[in-house]
């Protein structure tokens, strides 16, 4: 019998979740300045580096932003970010890479089938252009990666399922 032991969240992940909850509940509105690292550390009973890590994670997610002279504030676009629970889950829980690849493969196979059925001529042109770019990509790893991503994005968009498209894009 395989027993999966849930991964414990780090202190910074707990702080990240607490700040997210404050944004979700409306306690922190877009444009609201966050308390200082010191005050947040005291509030949550954690170290300043844990708070700093949480703020960095929320900034990468687009929930917070740093403004010159204003400090860290809740981003105006935070509502859009919070409507994307899949991205939040992936950023917070960090599932094993193998599991992500398996889920992505399942989604991409479905999206490819849908794209074949629902694509428009413009979608097909975008897929062909991305495929041509993949074939023409120089030895540069960055070019190859960019071309590959563009191809997968074009196929996902051609499926016309925006929710599933998020798994790929």
JSON list of C-alpha atoms in Angstrom, two decimals, residues 37-134:
[
{"chain": "A", "resi": 37, "resn": "UNK", "atom": "CA", "xyz": [8.52, 43.44, 7.15]},
{"chain": "A", "resi": 38, "resn": "UNK", "atom": "CA", "xyz": [9.19, 43.94, 10.85]},
{"chain": "A", "resi": 39, "resn": "UNK", "atom": "CA", "xyz": [5.50, 44.49, 11.65]},
{"chain": "A", "resi": 40, "resn": "UNK", "atom": "CA", "xyz": [4.40, 41.54, 9.50]},
{"chain": "A", "resi": 41, "resn": "UNK", "atom": "CA", "xyz": [6.99, 39.33, 11.19]},
{"chain": "A", "resi": 42, "resn": "UNK", "atom": "CA", "xyz": [5.66, 40.34, 14.62]},
{"chain": "A", "resi": 43, "resn": "UNK", "atom": "CA", "xyz": [2.05, 39.90, 13.50]},
{"chain": "A", "resi": 44, "resn": "UNK", "atom": "CA", "xyz": [2.66, 36.36, 12.24]},
{"chain": "A", "resi": 45, "resn": "UNK", "atom": "CA", "xyz": [5.27, 35.38, 14.84]},
{"chain": "A", "resi": 46, "resn": "UNK", "atom": "CA", "xyz": [7.93, 34.62, 12.23]},
{"chain": "A", "resi": 47, "resn": "UNK", "atom": "CA", "xyz": [11.32, 35.92, 11.15]},
{"chain": "A", "resi": 48, "resn": "UNK", "atom": "CA", "xyz": [11.80, 38.82, 8.74]},
{"chain": "A", "resi": 49, "resn": "UNK", "atom": "CA", "xyz": [13.44, 36.55, 6.12]},
{"chain": "A", "resi": 50, "resn": "UNK", "atom": "CA", "xyz": [10.26, 34.42, 6.11]},
{"chain": "A", "resi": 51, "resn": "UNK", "atom": "CA", "xyz": [8.18, 37.55, 5.51]},
{"chain": "A", "resi": 52, "resn": "UNK", "atom": "CA", "xyz": [10.62, 38.72, 2.82]},
{"chain": "A", "resi": 53, "resn": "UNK", "atom": "CA", "xyz": [10.33, 35.33, 1.06]},
{"chain": "A", "resi": 54, "resn": "UNK", "atom": "CA", "xyz": [6.51, 35.49, 1.21]},
{"chain": "A", "resi": 55, "resn": "UNK", "atom": "CA", "xyz": [6.48, 39.02, -0.21]},
{"chain": "A", "resi": 56, "resn": "UNK", "atom": "CA", "xyz": [8.83, 37.95, -3.01]},
{"chain": "A", "resi": 57, "resn": "UNK", "atom": "CA", "xyz": [6.55, 34.99, -3.86]},
{"chain": "A", "resi": 58, "resn": "UNK", "atom": "CA", "xyz": [3.45, 37.20, -3.90]},
{"chain": "A", "resi": 59, "resn": "UNK", "atom": "CA", "xyz": [5.27, 39.74, -6.06]},
{"chain": "A", "resi": 60, "resn": "UNK", "atom": "CA", "xyz": [6.18, 37.01, -8.57]},
{"chain": "A", "resi": 61, "resn": "UNK", "atom": "CA", "xyz": [2.52, 35.93, -8.60]},
{"chain": "A", "resi": 62, "resn": "UNK", "atom": "CA", "xyz": [1.43, 39.49, -9.35]},
{"chain": "A", "resi": 63, "resn": "UNK", "atom": "CA", "xyz": [-0.50, 39.92, -6.10]},
{"chain": "A", "resi": 64, "resn": "UNK", "atom": "CA", "xyz": [1.92, 42.53, -4.71]},
{"chain": "A", "resi": 65, "resn": "UNK", "atom": "CA", "xyz": [4.16, 45.10, -6.35]},
{"chain": "A", "resi": 66, "resn": "UNK", "atom": "CA", "xyz": [6.94, 47.33, -5.11]},
{"chain": "A", "resi": 67, "resn": "UNK", "atom": "CA", "xyz": [6.58, 51.04, -5.82]},
{"chain": "A", "resi": 68, "resn": "UNK", "atom": "CA", "xyz": [9.36, 53.56, -5.50]},
{"chain": "A", "resi": 69, "resn": "UNK", "atom": "CA", "xyz": [8.69, 55.64, -2.40]},
{"chain": "A", "resi": 70, "resn": "UNK", "atom": "CA", "xyz": [5.51, 53.75, -1.51]},
{"chain": "A", "resi": 71, "resn": "UNK", "atom": "CA", "xyz": [6.92, 50.38, -0.51]},
{"chain": "A", "resi": 72, "resn": "UNK", "atom": "CA", "xyz": [5.06, 47.15, -1.16]},
{"chain": "A", "resi": 73, "resn": "UNK", "atom": "CA", "xyz": [1.41, 47.51, -2.13]},
{"chain": "A", "resi": 74, "resn": "UNK", "atom": "CA", "xyz": [-1.39, 45.22, -3.25]},
{"chain": "A", "resi": 75, "resn": "UNK", "atom": "CA", "xyz": [-1.27, 45.21, -7.05]},
{"chain": "A", "resi": 76, "resn": "UNK", "atom": "CA", "xyz": [-4.19, 46.64, -8.99]},
{"chain": "A", "resi": 77, "resn": "UNK", "atom": "CA", "xyz": [-4.26, 43.39, -10.97]},
{"chain": "A", "resi": 78, "resn": "UNK", "atom": "CA", "xyz": [-4.39, 41.20, -7.84]},
{"chain": "A", "resi": 79, "resn": "UNK", "atom": "CA", "xyz": [-8.06, 40.36, -8.47]},
{"chain": "A", "resi": 80, "resn": "UNK", "atom": "CA", "xyz": [-7.16, 38.79, -11.82]},
{"chain": "A", "resi": 81, "resn": "UNK", "atom": "CA", "xyz": [-4.36, 36.80, -10.24]},
{"chain": "A", "resi": 82, "resn": "UNK", "atom": "CA", "xyz": [-6.58, 35.52, -7.47]},
{"chain": "A", "resi": 83, "resn": "UNK", "atom": "CA", "xyz": [-9.08, 34.28, -10.06]},
{"chain": "A", "resi": 84, "resn": "UNK", "atom": "CA", "xyz": [-6.41, 31.89, -11.30]},
{"chain": "A", "resi": 85, "resn": "UNK", "atom": "CA", "xyz": [-6.44, 29.22, -8.57]},
{"chain": "A", "resi": 86, "resn": "UNK", "atom": "CA", "xyz": [-4.45, 26.75, -10.65]},
{"chain": "A", "resi": 87, "resn": "UNK", "atom": "CA", "xyz": [-1.44, 29.04, -10.83]},
{"chain": "A", "resi": 88, "resn": "UNK", "atom": "CA", "xyz": [-1.78, 29.81, -7.13]},
{"chain": "A", "resi": 89, "resn": "UNK", "atom": "CA", "xyz": [-1.92, 26.11, -6.29]},
{"chain": "A", "resi": 90, "resn": "UNK", "atom": "CA", "xyz": [1.16, 25.35, -8.35]},
{"chain": "A", "resi": 91, "resn": "UNK", "atom": "CA", "xyz": [3.11, 28.23, -6.85]},
{"chain": "A", "resi": 92, "resn": "UNK", "atom": "CA", "xyz": [2.09, 27.42, -3.29]},
{"chain": "A", "resi": 93, "resn": "UNK", "atom": "CA", "xyz": [2.26, 23.61, -3.24]},
{"chain": "A", "resi": 94, "resn": "UNK", "atom": "CA", "xyz": [5.05, 22.97, -5.76]},
{"chain": "A", "resi": 95, "resn": "UNK", "atom": "CA", "xyz": [4.04, 19.44, -6.80]},
{"chain": "A", "resi": 96, "resn": "UNK", "atom": "CA", "xyz": [6.76, 17.07, -8.04]},
{"chain": "A", "resi": 97, "resn": "UNK", "atom": "CA", "xyz": [8.00, 17.86, -11.55]},
{"chain": "A", "resi": 98, "resn": "UNK", "atom": "CA", "xyz": [7.08, 14.38, -12.81]},
{"chain": "A", "resi": 99, "resn": "UNK", "atom": "CA", "xyz": [3.48, 14.94, -11.71]},
{"chain": "A", "resi": 100, "resn": "UNK", "atom": "CA", "xyz": [3.35, 18.31, -13.48]},
{"chain": "A", "resi": 101, "resn": "UNK", "atom": "CA", "xyz": [4.63, 16.75, -16.70]},
{"chain": "A", "resi": 102, "resn": "UNK", "atom": "CA", "xyz": [2.04, 13.98, -16.51]},
{"chain": "A", "resi": 103, "resn": "UNK", "atom": "CA", "xyz": [-0.83, 16.42, -15.94]},
{"chain": "A", "resi": 104, "resn": "UNK", "atom": "CA", "xyz": [0.45, 18.69, -18.70]},
{"chain": "A", "resi": 105, "resn": "UNK", "atom": "CA", "xyz": [0.69, 15.74, -21.10]},
{"chain": "A", "resi": 106, "resn": "UNK", "atom": "CA", "xyz": [-2.91, 14.72, -20.37]},
{"chain": "A", "resi": 107, "resn": "UNK", "atom": "CA", "xyz": [-4.12, 18.27, -20.91]},
{"chain": "A", "resi": 108, "resn": "UNK", "atom": "CA", "xyz": [-2.06, 18.83, -24.07]},
{"chain": "A", "resi": 109, "resn": "UNK", "atom": "CA", "xyz": [-3.33, 15.64, -25.70]},
{"chain": "A", "resi": 110, "resn": "UNK", "atom": "CA", "xyz": [-6.90, 16.75, -25.04]},
{"chain": "A", "resi": 111, "resn": "UNK", "atom": "CA", "xyz": [-6.17, 20.29, -26.25]},
{"chain": "A", "resi": 112, "resn": "UNK", "atom": "CA", "xyz": [-4.55, 18.99, -29.44]},
{"chain": "A", "resi": 113, "resn": "UNK", "atom": "CA", "xyz": [-7.65, 16.92, -30.20]},
{"chain": "A", "resi": 114, "resn": "UNK", "atom": "CA", "xyz": [-9.91, 19.90, -29.52]},
{"chain": "A", "resi": 115, "resn": "UNK", "atom": "CA", "xyz": [-7.67, 22.14, -31.64]},
{"chain": "A", "resi": 116, "resn": "UNK", "atom": "CA", "xyz": [-8.03, 19.73, -34.55]},
{"chain": "A", "resi": 117, "resn": "UNK", "atom": "CA", "xyz": [-11.82, 19.96, -34.25]},
{"chain": "A", "resi": 118, "resn": "UNK", "atom": "CA", "xyz": [-12.30, 23.65, -33.38]},
{"chain": "A", "resi": 119, "resn": "UNK", "atom": "CA", "xyz": [-9.38, 25.53, -34.91]},
{"chain": "A", "resi": 120, "resn": "UNK", "atom": "CA", "xyz": [-9.92, 28.46, -37.21]},
{"chain": "A", "resi": 121, "resn": "UNK", "atom": "CA", "xyz": [-7.80, 29.28, -40.25]},
{"chain": "A", "resi": 122, "resn": "UNK", "atom": "CA", "xyz": [-6.03, 31.93, -38.16]},
{"chain": "A", "resi": 123, "resn": "UNK", "atom": "CA", "xyz": [-5.30, 29.31, -35.48]},
{"chain": "A", "resi": 124, "resn": "UNK", "atom": "CA", "xyz": [-3.86, 26.98, -38.09]},
{"chain": "A", "resi": 125, "resn": "UNK", "atom": "CA", "xyz": [-1.67, 29.78, -39.47]},
{"chain": "A", "resi": 126, "resn": "UNK", "atom": "CA", "xyz": [-0.36, 30.48, -35.95]},
{"chain": "A", "resi": 127, "resn": "UNK", "atom": "CA", "xyz": [0.41, 26.79, -35.38]},
{"chain": "A", "resi": 128, "resn": "UNK", "atom": "CA", "xyz": [2.21, 26.54, -38.72]},
{"chain": "A", "resi": 129, "resn": "UNK", "atom": "CA", "xyz": [4.22, 29.71, -38.00]},
{"chain": "A", "resi": 130, "resn": "UNK", "atom": "CA", "xyz": [5.22, 28.38, -34.58]},
{"chain": "A", "resi": 131, "resn": "UNK", "atom": "CA", "xyz": [6.20, 25.03, -36.08]},
{"chain": "A", "resi": 132, "resn": "UNK", "atom": "CA", "xyz": [8.31, 26.77, -38.72]},
{"chain": "A", "resi": 133, "resn": "UNK", "atom": "CA", "xyz": [10.00, 28.81, -35.98]},
{"chain": "A", "resi": 134, "resn": "UNK", "atom": "CA", "xyz": [10.73, 25.60, -34.04]}
]
